[in-house]
Amino acid sequence: MSFNPLVIREDFPIFSRTIRDGKRLVYLDSGATSQKPQVVIDAEVDFYRLHNAAVHRGAHQLAEEATDLFEGARLKIARFLGAEVDEVIFTKGATESLNLIAYAMGNAASGNRFHLKAGDRILVSQMEHHANLIPWQQLAARTGAELVWFDVTPEGRLDLSQIPTLITASTKVVALTHQSNVLGTINPLDEIVKAAHNVGAVVVLDACQSVPHMSVDVKKFGIDFLAFSGHKAVGPTGVGIMWGRRELLEELPPFLTGGSMIADVTMTSATWAPAPAKFESGVPNMAQVIGLGVAVDYLSAIGMDSIAAHEHVLTSDLLTKLLSVEEIKVVGPHTMDSRGGALSFTVEGIHPHDLGQFLDSQGIAVRTGHHCAWPLTRSLGVPATTRASLYLYNTIEDNDALMTGIHSAMKYFRQ
Ligand code: PLP
């Protein structure tokens, strides 16, 4: 089946509404959250209408149906990521997944491979979203480990020349974004993963901006942990994935404790169930998990390679158009080499918030601000940027609407 964004748009009920007094909705904010196809909305509603019961507990038909749907979603997501089914942990979102890993490492006792102490290093980068920075800052503060980071080059890439000085025998964790939510840069994994594993460090990949947009195979990447959010991948809010290699999950202590995650409990102690249960205490976000299973089915049926190819064409088109205007400065790579569809820019003489508001008046939804990457924004020497982020349902017409909107804003704010 050939890829047609106009046909895809029909699957998303939101595109049948208008915005700002009858204008066509130009949604260029999928980096913040994606829109949802009807099948995902139906899956959540059907769960509550027809199957609602607590999974893994009740001895009745509804509980059985709910459990089958819930575990069926785990299997779909495992296949989607090239993972083993018991390596897929459901969380509330990527932020929780990354906190889970960092807090669990902080709970590791001496002798456990995840135990960190003064003299150990945690490596991040200057382009991290706060969700993949602050949990590591906190872990460093709790354990005495040192937080170090890759700088970002003026072109918006990681400075790989720092690998030998940053990845040393003291490095225990390398936590990196796969694709920057601000710059659109897709980071090279091979060299970093190899250097990390050579010194025995684990690699945690923040795949929030890559899993929705390209084929991601955890085994091929050779990474150790991965996090993403369902809501950026046409799935529901309130569900995310923490994936970890099985042998690492066995050694990683739990984060949240309580019901469902135990093997045995006495009045003074408890032992843990194996993963994934060890990391999923309490009644989980069942409807959202089931919705995410349907979301990955939806993306898989279209094909992640087709989605990536479509976004490549759209990104290249918008990048060329933005770069052709002298007053616009694009932050992040100016070529399509290892670059995804998050395009952040400034327009001379217009504050990004004013631009965002003006574009909104034209029915164009973009994001403005520091995009939860304050250290990166500061390093770029700007107070904020405007970001257009593209997805499978966007079209060249959307890009043109954005360019027309920017030109109108330039006239409006300069008159
Ligand atoms: N990491 C990256 C690169 C992101 O873009 C985001 C969300 O914007 C997150 C982490 C956090 O995701 P969530 O807010 O869904 O937990």
mmCIF file of N, CA, C and O and ligand atoms in Angstrom, residues 31-32 93-96 98 129 131 177 179 181 206 208-209 229 231-232 367, ligand 1:
data_model
loop_
_atom_site.group_PDB
_atom_site.id
_atom_site.type_symbol
_atom_site.label_atom_id
_atom_site.label_comp_id
_atom_site.label_asym_id
_atom_site.label_seq_id
_atom_site.Cartn_x
_atom_site.Cartn_y
_atom_site.Cartn_z
ATOM 1 N N GLY A 31 5.953 16.587 18.388
ATOM 2 C CA GLY A 31 7.079 16.338 19.293
ATOM 3 C C GLY A 31 6.630 16.451 20.741
ATOM 4 O O GLY A 31 7.195 15.813 21.632
ATOM 5 N N ALA A 32 5.610 17.282 20.992
ATOM 6 C CA ALA A 32 5.068 17.414 22.352
ATOM 7 C C ALA A 32 4.111 16.258 22.626
ATOM 8 O O ALA A 32 4.243 15.545 23.623
ATOM 9 N N GLY A 93 5.012 6.837 31.637
ATOM 10 C CA GLY A 93 5.574 7.630 30.544
ATOM 11 C C GLY A 93 7.083 7.583 30.615
ATOM 12 O O GLY A 93 7.664 7.005 31.549
ATOM 13 N N ALA A 94 7.727 8.216 29.640
ATOM 14 C CA ALA A 94 9.196 8.182 29.577
ATOM 15 C C ALA A 94 9.818 8.790 30.819
ATOM 16 O O ALA A 94 10.838 8.306 31.321
ATOM 17 N N THR A 95 9.212 9.853 31.338
ATOM 18 C CA THR A 95 9.770 10.502 32.530
ATOM 19 C C THR A 95 9.830 9.495 33.678
ATOM 20 O O THR A 95 10.835 9.382 34.371
ATOM 21 N N GLU A 96 8.739 8.738 33.845
ATOM 22 C CA GLU A 96 8.746 7.735 34.912
ATOM 23 C C GLU A 96 9.750 6.624 34.604
ATOM 24 O O GLU A 96 10.438 6.134 35.503
ATOM 25 N N LEU A 98 12.594 6.785 33.005
ATOM 26 C CA LEU A 98 13.975 7.222 33.259
ATOM 27 C C LEU A 98 14.209 7.385 34.759
ATOM 28 O O LEU A 98 15.267 7.021 35.278
ATOM 29 N N HIS A 129 16.729 16.253 27.136
ATOM 30 C CA HIS A 129 15.469 16.728 27.719
ATOM 31 C C HIS A 129 15.623 16.624 29.247
ATOM 32 O O HIS A 129 16.330 15.731 29.735
ATOM 33 N N ALA A 131 13.939 15.350 31.349
ATOM 34 C CA ALA A 131 13.571 14.012 31.846
ATOM 35 C C ALA A 131 14.749 13.051 31.820
ATOM 36 O O ALA A 131 14.746 12.043 32.539
ATOM 37 N N THR A 177 19.976 10.895 24.665
ATOM 38 C CA THR A 177 18.797 10.932 23.810
ATOM 39 C C THR A 177 19.157 10.349 22.450
ATOM 40 O O THR A 177 20.268 10.547 21.960
ATOM 41 N N GLN A 179 17.173 10.934 19.625
ATOM 42 C CA GLN A 179 16.937 12.074 18.726
ATOM 43 C C GLN A 179 16.573 13.290 19.578
ATOM 44 O O GLN A 179 15.646 13.223 20.399
ATOM 45 N N ASN A 181 14.898 16.477 20.899
ATOM 46 C CA ASN A 181 13.557 17.055 20.692
ATOM 47 C C ASN A 181 13.641 18.520 20.267
ATOM 48 O O ASN A 181 12.640 19.093 19.852
ATOM 49 N N ASP A 206 17.174 7.397 25.666
ATOM 50 C CA ASP A 206 15.899 8.106 25.692
ATOM 51 C C ASP A 206 15.397 8.140 24.246
ATOM 52 O O ASP A 206 15.856 8.939 23.428
ATOM 53 N N CYS A 208 12.313 8.715 23.156
ATOM 54 C CA CYS A 208 11.012 9.398 23.053
ATOM 55 C C CYS A 208 10.750 9.952 21.661
ATOM 56 O O CYS A 208 9.623 9.935 21.184
ATOM 57 N N GLN A 209 11.819 10.497 21.050
ATOM 58 C CA GLN A 209 11.630 11.153 19.754
ATOM 59 C C GLN A 209 12.078 10.261 18.602
ATOM 60 O O GLN A 209 12.116 10.711 17.454
ATOM 61 N N SER A 229 7.547 7.289 25.481
ATOM 62 C CA SER A 229 6.178 7.585 25.918
ATOM 63 C C SER A 229 5.182 7.198 24.840
ATOM 64 O O SER A 229 5.401 7.530 23.663
ATOM 65 N N HIS A 231 2.254 8.467 24.291
ATOM 66 C CA HIS A 231 1.453 9.558 23.709
ATOM 67 C C HIS A 231 2.130 10.270 22.551
ATOM 68 O O HIS A 231 1.472 11.003 21.816
ATOM 69 N N LYS A 232 3.439 10.061 22.377
ATOM 70 C CA LYS A 232 4.116 10.666 21.216
ATOM 71 C C LYS A 232 4.077 9.723 20.015
ATOM 72 O O LYS A 232 4.548 10.062 18.940
ATOM 73 N N ARG A 367 5.320 24.711 18.958
ATOM 74 C CA ARG A 367 5.694 24.880 20.366
ATOM 75 C C ARG A 367 6.748 25.972 20.457
ATOM 76 O O ARG A 367 7.602 26.086 19.574
HETATM 77 N N1 PLP B 1 12.692 12.823 26.357
HETATM 78 C C1 PLP B 1 12.463 13.506 25.237
HETATM 79 C C2 PLP B 1 13.522 13.578 24.180
HETATM 80 C C3 PLP B 1 11.239 14.146 25.052
HETATM 81 O O1 PLP B 1 11.014 14.849 23.938
HETATM 82 C C4 PLP B 1 10.266 14.068 26.087
HETATM 83 C C5 PLP B 1 8.981 14.781 25.951
HETATM 84 O O2 PLP B 1 8.905 15.820 25.334
HETATM 85 C C6 PLP B 1 10.558 13.318 27.223
HETATM 86 C C7 PLP B 1 11.782 12.703 27.336
HETATM 87 C C8 PLP B 1 9.568 13.176 28.351
HETATM 88 O O3 PLP B 1 8.431 12.520 27.915
HETATM 89 P P1 PLP B 1 7.098 12.499 28.831
HETATM 90 O O4 PLP B 1 6.819 13.920 29.197
HETATM 91 O O5 PLP B 1 6.079 11.886 27.961
HETATM 92 O O6 PLP B 1 7.434 11.651 30.013
#
